[in-house]
Coordinates of N, CA and C and ligand atoms in Angstrom, one line a residue:
M163 N 20.4 8.7 41.6 CA 18.9 9.5 41.6 C 19.4 10.6 41.1
S164 N 19.5 11.4 40.0 CA 20.2 12.7 39.9 C 18.8 13.9 40.1
G165 N 19.1 15.1 40.3 CA 18.6 15.7 40.7 C 17.5 16.3 39.5
R166 N 17.2 16.2 38.4 CA 16.9 16.4 37.5 C 15.3 15.9 36.9
G167 N 14.2 16.6 36.9 CA 12.7 16.1 37.2 C 12.9 15.5 36.1
K168 N 11.6 15.2 36.0 CA 11.0 14.3 34.2 C 10.8 15.3 33.0
L169 N 11.6 15.2 32.0 CA 11.2 16.2 31.3 C 9.9 15.7 30.4
V170 N 9.5 16.8 29.8 CA 7.9 16.8 29.3 C 7.9 16.6 27.9
V171 N 7.5 16.2 27.1 CA 7.7 16.3 26.0 C 6.4 16.6 25.4
V172 N 5.8 17.4 24.4 CA 4.6 18.2 23.9 C 4.7 17.1 22.6
T173 N 3.5 16.0 23.0 CA 3.5 15.3 21.1 C 1.6 15.0 21.5
S174 N 1.6 15.0 20.1 CA -0.2 13.9 20.2 C 0.4 12.3 19.7
N175 N 1.8 12.4 19.6 CA 2.3 11.3 18.8 C 2.7 9.8 19.6
R176 N 1.8 9.3 20.0 CA 2.4 8.6 20.9 C 3.4 7.4 20.6
H177 N 3.8 7.4 19.3 CA 4.9 6.5 18.4 C 6.2 7.2 18.3
K178 N 6.2 8.4 18.7 CA 6.8 9.0 18.9 C 7.7 9.3 20.0
F179 N 6.7 9.6 20.9 CA 7.2 9.3 22.3 C 7.8 8.4 23.1
E180 N 7.6 7.1 21.9 CA 7.7 5.8 22.5 C 9.3 5.7 21.7
E181 N 9.5 6.2 20.9 CA 11.0 6.0 19.9 C 12.1 7.1 21.4
L182 N 11.3 8.0 21.5 CA 12.1 8.9 22.5 C 12.6 8.1 23.7
E183 N 11.3 7.9 24.1 CA 11.6 7.4 25.5 C 12.9 5.8 25.2
K184 N 12.8 5.1 24.2 CA 13.6 4.4 23.8 C 15.5 4.7 24.0
M185 N 15.4 5.9 23.7 CA 16.6 6.7 23.9 C 16.9 7.3 25.0
A186 N 16.0 8.2 25.7 CA 16.3 8.5 26.5 C 16.3 7.9 28.4
D187 N 15.8 6.5 27.9 CA 15.8 5.9 29.6 C 17.4 5.3 29.9
P188 N 18.3 4.5 28.4 CA 19.5 4.3 29.2 C 20.3 5.2 29.1
R189 N 20.0 6.7 28.8 CA 20.8 7.2 29.9 C 20.6 8.1 30.7
G190 N 19.6 7.9 31.2 CA 18.9 8.0 32.6 C 18.1 9.5 32.6
V191 N 17.9 9.5 31.5 CA 16.5 10.8 31.7 C 15.2 10.1 31.4
S192 N 14.3 10.4 32.2 CA 13.0 10.1 32.1 C 11.7 11.4 31.5
L193 N 10.7 10.5 30.8 CA 10.1 11.5 30.2 C 8.5 11.4 30.6
E194 N 7.6 12.5 30.1 CA 6.7 12.4 30.4 C 6.1 12.8 29.2
F195 N 4.8 12.2 29.1 CA 4.3 12.3 27.7 C 3.0 13.6 28.2
A196 N 3.3 14.5 27.5 CA 2.1 15.5 27.2 C 1.5 15.8 25.8
N197 N 0.0 15.5 25.8 CA -0.8 15.7 24.8 C -1.8 16.7 25.3
L198 N -1.0 18.4 24.9 CA -1.6 19.4 24.7 C -2.2 19.4 23.3
T199 N -3.3 20.4 23.4 CA -3.7 20.4 22.6 C -2.5 21.5 21.6
K200 N -1.2 21.4 21.0 CA -0.2 22.2 20.6 C -0.5 23.0 19.4
I201 N -0.4 24.4 19.2 CA -0.6 25.4 18.6 C 0.6 24.8 17.2
E202 N 0.2 24.5 16.0 CA 1.2 24.0 15.3 C 1.1 25.5 14.3
V203 N 2.2 26.2 13.9 CA 2.1 27.4 12.8 C 2.5 26.7 11.8
Q204 N 2.5 27.3 10.9 CA 1.9 26.9 9.3 C 3.8 28.1 8.9
S205 N 4.2 27.3 8.5 CA 5.6 27.7 8.1 C 6.1 26.5 7.5
S206 N 7.0 27.3 6.3 CA 8.0 26.4 5.3 C 9.2 26.2 6.2
S207 N 9.5 26.5 7.0 CA 10.5 26.1 8.1 C 10.3 24.9 9.3
I208 N 10.8 23.9 9.4 CA 10.2 22.5 10.6 C 11.1 23.6 11.3
Q209 N 12.2 24.1 11.5 CA 13.0 25.1 12.2 C 11.8 25.6 13.5
E210 N 11.1 26.4 12.6 CA 10.5 27.9 13.1 C 8.9 26.9 13.4
I211 N 8.4 25.9 12.8 CA 7.7 25.3 13.5 C 7.6 24.7 15.0
S212 N 8.8 23.8 15.0 CA 9.3 23.5 16.3 C 9.0 24.5 17.4
R213 N 10.2 25.6 17.2 CA 10.0 26.7 18.0 C 9.1 27.2 18.2
V214 N 8.5 27.7 17.6 CA 7.4 28.0 18.3 C 6.3 27.6 18.8
G215 N 6.2 26.3 18.1 CA 5.5 25.4 19.0 C 5.7 25.0 20.6
A216 N 7.0 24.8 20.4 CA 7.8 24.7 22.2 C 7.6 25.8 22.5
V217 N 7.8 27.2 22.2 CA 7.6 28.4 22.9 C 6.1 28.5 23.4
L218 N 5.0 28.2 22.8 CA 4.1 28.1 23.2 C 3.6 27.2 24.0
A219 N 4.2 26.3 24.0 CA 3.6 25.1 25.1 C 4.5 25.7 26.1
F220 N 5.5 25.6 26.3 CA 5.8 26.2 27.3 C 5.4 27.6 28.3
S221 N 4.7 28.2 27.2 CA 4.1 29.9 28.4 C 2.5 28.8 28.7
Q222 N 2.2 27.4 28.4 CA 0.9 27.0 29.0 C 1.7 26.2 30.3
L223 N 2.7 25.7 29.7 CA 3.1 24.4 31.1 C 4.0 25.3 32.2
S224 N 4.6 26.2 31.9 CA 6.0 26.8 32.5 C 6.7 25.7 33.3
K225 N 6.7 24.9 32.3 CA 8.2 23.4 32.9 C 8.7 23.1 31.7
P226 N 10.2 22.9 32.0 CA 10.8 22.5 30.9 C 10.3 21.4 30.2
L227 N 10.5 21.8 28.9 CA 10.1 20.4 27.7 C 10.9 20.9 26.6
I228 N 10.3 19.2 26.0 CA 10.8 19.4 24.5 C 9.6 19.5 23.4
V229 N 9.8 19.7 22.2 CA 9.0 19.6 21.0 C 10.0 19.0 20.1
E230 N 8.8 18.3 19.0 CA 10.3 17.4 18.3 C 9.1 17.5 16.8
D231 N 9.5 18.1 16.1 CA 9.3 18.2 14.6 C 9.5 17.4 13.6
A232 N 9.2 17.0 12.5 CA 9.9 16.2 11.6 C 9.1 16.2 10.0
G233 N 10.2 16.1 9.5 CA 9.0 16.2 7.9 C 9.8 15.6 6.8
L234 N 8.9 15.0 5.8 CA 9.7 13.9 4.4 C 9.7 14.8 3.2
F235 N 11.0 14.8 2.7 CA 11.4 15.6 1.9 C 11.9 15.3 0.5
I236 N 11.1 14.9 -0.3 CA 10.9 14.1 -1.8 C 11.6 14.9 -2.7
E237 N 13.3 14.6 -3.2 CA 13.9 15.3 -4.0 C 12.9 15.6 -5.4
S238 N 12.1 14.4 -6.1 CA 11.4 14.7 -7.3 C 10.2 15.5 -7.1
L239 N 10.1 15.3 -5.9 CA 9.0 16.5 -6.0 C 9.3 18.0 -5.2
R240 N 10.7 18.1 -5.3 CA 11.2 19.3 -4.8 C 11.1 19.6 -3.6
G241 N 10.8 18.8 -2.6 CA 11.1 18.3 -1.4 C 9.6 18.5 -0.6
F242 N 8.4 18.2 -1.2 CA 7.3 18.5 -0.7 C 7.5 16.6 -0.5
P243 N 6.5 16.9 0.8 CA 5.6 17.2 1.4 C 6.3 18.4 2.6
G244 N 7.6 17.7 2.9 CA 8.3 18.6 3.8 C 7.8 19.6 5.6
P245 N 7.4 20.8 5.2 CA 6.6 20.7 6.6 C 5.5 20.7 6.6
Y246 N 4.8 20.1 5.2 CA 3.5 20.0 5.3 C 3.0 18.4 5.5
S247 N 4.0 17.9 6.1 CA 4.2 16.3 6.1 C 2.8 15.5 6.8
S248 N 2.7 16.4 8.3 CA 1.3 15.7 8.3 C -0.2 16.0 7.6
Y249 N -0.1 17.3 7.3 CA -1.5 17.5 6.2 C -1.4 16.8 5.6
V250 N -0.7 16.7 4.5 CA -0.4 15.5 3.1 C -0.7 14.0 3.7
L251 N -0.3 13.4 4.8 CA -0.8 12.3 5.6 C -1.8 11.9 6.0
R252 N -2.3 13.2 6.3 CA -3.7 13.4 6.9 C -5.0 13.0 5.3
T253 N -4.6 13.8 4.0 CA -5.4 13.8 3.2 C -4.8 13.3 2.0
L254 N -3.6 13.1 1.1 CA -3.6 12.4 0.8 C -2.9 10.9 0.8
G255 N -2.5 10.3 2.0 CA -2.3 9.4 2.7 C -1.0 8.8 1.9
I256 N -0.5 7.5 2.3 CA 1.2 7.2 1.5 C 0.6 6.4 0.3
E257 N -0.7 6.4 0.1 CA -1.1 5.7 -1.5 C -0.7 7.0 -2.2
G258 N -1.0 8.1 -1.9 CA -1.3 9.4 -2.4 C -0.3 9.8 -3.2
V259 N 0.8 9.6 -1.8 CA 1.9 10.2 -2.2 C 2.7 9.3 -3.5
L260 N 2.9 8.3 -3.0 CA 3.1 7.1 -4.1 C 2.8 7.0 -5.4
D261 N 1.6 7.6 -5.9 CA 0.4 8.0 -6.8 C 1.7 9.3 -7.5
L262 N 2.1 10.1 -6.8 CA 2.6 11.4 -7.1 C 4.2 10.9 -8.0
M263 N 4.5 9.7 -7.1 CA 6.0 9.6 -7.7 C 5.9 8.3 -8.9
R264 N 4.8 8.5 -9.1 CA 4.5 6.9 -10.4 C 5.5 7.7 -11.7
D265 N 6.5 6.9 -12.0 CA 6.7 6.9 -12.9 C 8.3 8.0 -13.0
R266 N 8.4 8.3 -11.6 CA 9.7 8.8 -11.0 C 10.8 8.6 -10.5
A267 N 12.0 8.0 -11.8 CA 13.2 7.6 -11.3 C 14.1 7.9 -10.5
N268 N 13.7 8.8 -9.9 CA 14.6 9.8 -9.1 C 13.7 9.3 -7.7
R269 N 14.4 8.6 -6.8 CA 13.6 8.4 -5.1 C 13.3 8.9 -4.0
R270 N 15.4 9.6 -4.5 CA 15.8 10.1 -3.4 C 15.0 11.1 -2.2
A271 N 14.9 10.7 -1.1 CA 14.2 11.8 -0.3 C 15.2 11.5 1.1
F272 N 14.5 12.2 2.4 CA 15.1 12.8 3.8 C 13.9 12.8 4.6
F273 N 14.4 12.9 5.5 CA 13.5 13.1 6.6 C 14.1 14.0 7.3
Q274 N 13.8 14.8 7.9 CA 14.4 16.0 8.6 C 13.7 16.1 9.6
S275 N 14.8 16.3 11.2 CA 13.9 16.3 12.5 C 14.2 17.5 13.2
V276 N 13.7 18.1 14.0 CA 13.8 19.6 14.9 C 13.2 19.2 16.0
V277 N 14.1 18.8 17.3 CA 14.3 19.1 18.3 C 14.1 20.2 19.3
T278 N 13.0 20.8 20.1 CA 13.3 22.3 20.2 C 13.2 21.8 22.2
Y279 N 14.1 22.4 22.8 CA 14.0 22.3 24.2 C 13.8 23.5 24.8
V280 N 12.7 24.2 25.9 CA 12.8 25.5 26.1 C 12.7 25.2 27.9
D281 N 13.4 26.5 28.5 CA 12.9 26.2 29.7 C 13.3 27.9 30.0
E282 N 13.2 28.5 31.4 CA 12.9 29.7 31.7 C 14.1 30.3 31.4
E283 N 15.4 29.8 30.7 CA 16.6 30.6 30.5 C 16.9 30.5 29.1
R284 N 16.0 30.0 28.6 CA 17.0 29.1 27.1 C 15.6 28.8 26.2
V285 N 16.1 28.6 24.5 CA 15.6 28.1 23.5 C 16.2 27.5 22.8
V286 N 16.5 26.3 22.5 CA 17.7 25.9 22.0 C 17.3 24.5 21.2
S287 N 17.0 24.4 19.6 CA 17.2 23.7 18.7 C 18.2 22.4 18.5
F288 N 18.0 21.2 17.9 CA 19.1 20.4 17.7 C 18.0 19.6 16.2
T289 N 18.8 19.4 15.4 CA 18.7 18.7 14.0 C 19.0 17.3 13.2
G290 N 18.6 16.9 13.1 CA 19.2 15.4 12.9 C 18.4 15.4 11.0
K291 N 19.0 14.6 10.5 CA 18.9 14.0 8.9 C 19.2 12.9 8.0
V292 N 17.8 11.8 7.8 CA 18.3 10.6 7.1 C 18.4 10.5 6.3
E293 N 18.8 10.3 4.9 CA 18.9 10.2 3.2 C 18.3 8.7 3.2
G294 N 17.2 8.4 2.4 CA 16.9 7.6 1.7 C 16.5 7.8 0.5
E295 N 15.5 6.7 0.6 CA 14.2 6.3 -0.7 C 12.7 5.7 -0.3
I296 N 12.3 6.5 -1.4 CA 10.3 6.4 -1.6 C 10.8 4.9 -2.0
A297 N 9.9 3.6 -1.4 CA 9.5 2.3 -2.1 C 9.0 2.5 -3.2
L298 N 8.8 1.3 -3.9 CA 7.6 1.2 -4.5 C 6.2 1.1 -4.2
S299 N 6.3 0.3 -3.1 CA 5.2 0.6 -2.6 C 5.6 0.1 -1.0
P300 N 4.0 0.1 -0.1 CA 4.6 0.1 1.2 C 5.2 -1.4 1.9
K301 N 5.8 -1.5 2.8 CA 5.9 -2.4 3.5 C 6.8 -2.4 4.9
G302 N 6.3 -3.3 5.7 CA 6.5 -3.4 7.1 C 5.3 -2.9 7.7
G303 N 4.8 -3.5 8.6 CA 4.3 -3.4 9.8 C 4.3 -2.4 11.4
G304 N 5.9 -1.5 11.5 CA 6.6 -0.8 12.6 C 6.0 0.6 12.3
G305 N 6.6 0.8 13.4 CA 6.6 2.2 13.0 C 5.1 3.3 12.8
F306 N 5.5 4.7 12.3 CA 3.9 5.3 11.7 C 4.6 6.2 10.6
G307 N 3.2 6.5 10.7 CA 3.6 7.5 9.4 C 3.9 7.1 8.0
F308 N 5.2 8.1 7.5 CA 5.6 7.4 6.1 C 6.4 6.5 6.4
D309 N 6.9 5.6 7.4 CA 7.8 4.7 7.9 C 7.7 3.4 6.7
P310 N 6.1 2.8 6.1 CA 6.4 2.0 4.8 C 6.7 2.4 3.8
I311 N 6.9 3.3 3.5 CA 7.5 3.7 2.3 C 9.1 4.2 2.5
F312 N 9.7 4.7 3.6 CA 11.0 5.0 3.6 C 11.8 4.2 4.0
I313 N 13.1 4.0 3.0 CA 14.6 3.3 3.0 C 15.4 3.9 3.1
P314 N 16.0 3.9 4.3 CA 16.9 4.7 4.8 C 18.5 4.1 3.9
K315 N 19.4 4.9 3.7 CA 20.5 4.8 2.9 C 21.4 3.7 3.4
G316 N 21.8 2.8 2.9 CA 22.7 1.8 3.3 C 21.8 0.1 4.1
S317 N 20.3 0.4 3.8 CA 19.5 -0.3 4.2 C 18.6 -1.2 2.7
K318 N 17.8 -2.3 3.1 CA 17.0 -2.8 2.1 C 15.5 -3.0 3.0
L319 N 15.3 -2.3 4.3 CA 14.3 -2.0 4.6 C 13.6 -1.2 4.9
T320 N 12.5 -0.3 4.9 CA 11.8 0.3 5.2 C 11.6 0.5 6.9
F321 N 11.6 1.5 7.1 CA 11.6 2.0 9.0 C 10.9 1.3 9.3
A322 N 9.2 0.8 8.5 CA 8.0 0.2 9.2 C 8.5 -1.4 9.1
E323 N 9.3 -2.0 8.3 CA 9.7 -3.7 8.7 C 11.0 -3.6 9.8
M324 N 11.3 -2.5 10.1 CA 12.5 -2.3 11.4 C 11.8 -2.4 12.8
D325 N 12.5 -3.0 14.4 CA 12.2 -2.6 15.1 C 12.3 -1.2 15.5
L326 N 12.2 -1.2 16.8 CA 12.3 0.1 17.4 C 13.7 0.7 17.6
L327 N 14.3 -0.4 17.8 CA 15.7 -0.3 18.2 C 16.6 0.2 17.0
A328 N 16.0 -0.7 15.6 CA 17.0 -0.6 14.8 C 16.7 0.8 13.9
K329 N 15.5 1.2 14.0 CA 15.0 2.8 13.7 C 15.6 3.9 14.6
N330 N 15.9 3.5 15.6 CA 16.6 4.0 16.5 C 18.6 4.5 16.2
L331 N 18.7 3.6 15.6 CA 20.1 3.5 15.3 C 20.2 4.2 14.0
L332 N 19.2 4.7 13.3 CA 19.2 5.3 11.6 C 18.8 6.8 11.9
S333 N 17.3 6.8 12.6 CA 16.2 7.7 12.2 C 17.0 9.4 12.3
H334 N 16.3 10.1 11.9 CA 16.6 12.0 11.8 C 16.4 12.0 13.4
R335 N 15.0 11.0 14.0 CA 15.1 11.6 15.5 C 15.8 11.2 15.8
A336 N 16.5 10.2 16.2 CA 17.1 9.5 16.9 C 18.9 10.7 16.8
I337 N 18.9 11.3 15.9 CA 20.3 12.1 15.4 C 20.3 13.6 16.4
A338 N 19.0 14.0 15.8 CA 18.5 15.1 16.6 C 18.4 15.2 18.4
F339 N 17.3 13.6 18.7 CA 17.2 13.8 20.0 C 18.6 13.2 20.5
N340 N 19.3 12.8 20.0 CA 20.8 12.3 21.1 C 21.5 13.8 21.0
R341 N 21.6 14.4 20.0 CA 22.4 15.6 20.2 C 21.8 16.6 21.5
F342 N 20.3 16.5 21.6 CA 19.7 17.1 22.4 C 20.3 16.9 24.1
L343 N 20.7 15.3 23.5 CA 20.7 14.7 25.5 C 21.9 15.1 25.7
D344 N 23.1 15.3 24.7 CA 24.2 15.2 25.0 C 24.7 16.4 25.9
F345 N 23.3 17.6 25.2 CA 23.9 19.2 25.7 C 22.7 19.1 26.8
Y346 N 21.7 18.0 27.1 CA 21.0 18.2 28.1 C 21.7 17.7 29.3
L347 N 22.3 16.9 29.4 CA 23.1 15.9 29.9 C 24.5 16.4 30.9
S348 N 25.0 17.8 29.4 CA 26.0 18.7 29.9 C 25.8 20.0 30.6
T349 N 24.3 19.8 30.3 CA 24.1 21.4 31.1 C 23.4 20.5 32.5
F350 N 22.5 19.8 32.8 CA 21.9 19.2 33.9 C 22.7 18.3 34.4
P351 N 24.3 18.3 34.7 CA 25.5 16.4 35.0 C 24.0 16.3 36.4
Ligands
ITT517 P1 3.2 16.2 17.0 O1 1.9 16.4 18.2 O2 4.4 15.4 17.8 O3 4.0 17.2 16.1 P2 2.7 14.4 14.7 O4 2.3 13.3 14.5 O5 2.1 15.7 13.9 O6 3.3 14.7 16.0 P3 5.5 15.5 13.0 O7 4.5 17.0 12.8 O8 6.7 15.8 14.0 O9 4.3 14.7 14.1 O10 5.5 14.9 12.0 C1 4.8 15.5 11.1 C2 3.9 14.4 9.8 O11 5.6 13.2 9.4 C3 3.7 13.0 10.8 O12 2.4 13.2 9.6 C4 4.1 12.1 10.4 O13 3.4 11.1 10.7 C5 5.4 12.3 10.1 N1 6.5 11.6 10.0 C6 7.3 11.9 11.2 N2 8.1 11.3 11.8 C7 8.6 10.5 11.3 C8 9.0 9.2 11.0 O14 10.2 9.2 12.0 N3 8.8 8.4 10.5 C9 7.5 8.1 9.3 N4 6.7 9.6 9.6 C10 6.8 10.4 10.1

C-alpha cells in the first residue's frame, strides 16, 4: 500500500470516471468520483477550460484532484464543435452533427483531451489526441457522447462498438491520462 490517498476526479460524467478508473487501477492509483457543480468557463481553448475548472474545484475541495475536459474537432466544420462539444451534444445531438456533415466528403476529425492536476503546490496539464473520422451513421451501444459516430484511425469500429479496454488503448483520454499517471507516479512514488 502506498502513502498516496485517493485521487479525486471532478466530473459530472460517470462514463468518463469509469474509463479513468480502468486505467488507474492496474497502476495502483485509486480514484474517487466527485460530482461537484463544476464551474465550466466558456473559452475557445479546452486547455483553459480544464485549468480554470480544476483550480476552481480545488478552491472548493482543498484536496489534490484532476479534471479532464475533451472536445471533438471536425475538419470540414473548421474545428466545430471543439470546446463547445457538450453544448452541441445537448442541443443538436449526434443527428444534428451528422446533418451538418451531409455531403461532406472530408470526414476527418479528432478528439482532444486535457487532464489537469491541482494540489497545493502545482497546476499541471497533460494532453492527448486521437485522429479519426466521422461515421456516416451512428453505430454501437457502448461508450458515451459522440462515441457512436467516431471511428479512430486504423479501426473499422466506432468507439461505441468497442469495449472499455479497447477504447482505452486508443483514446485521447487514455493518452492524456497515462501521461498524467507517469507524472503522478514519479512525483509520488
Ligand atoms: P465533465 O463534467 O467532466 O466536464 P462532460 O460530459 O461535460 O463531463 P467534457 O466537457 O469533457 O465532458 O466533454 C465535452 C463533450 O464531448 C461531452 O458532450 C462529451 O459527451 C463529449 N465527449 C468527451 N469525451 C468523449 C469521448 O471519449 N467519446 C465521445 N464523446 C466524448
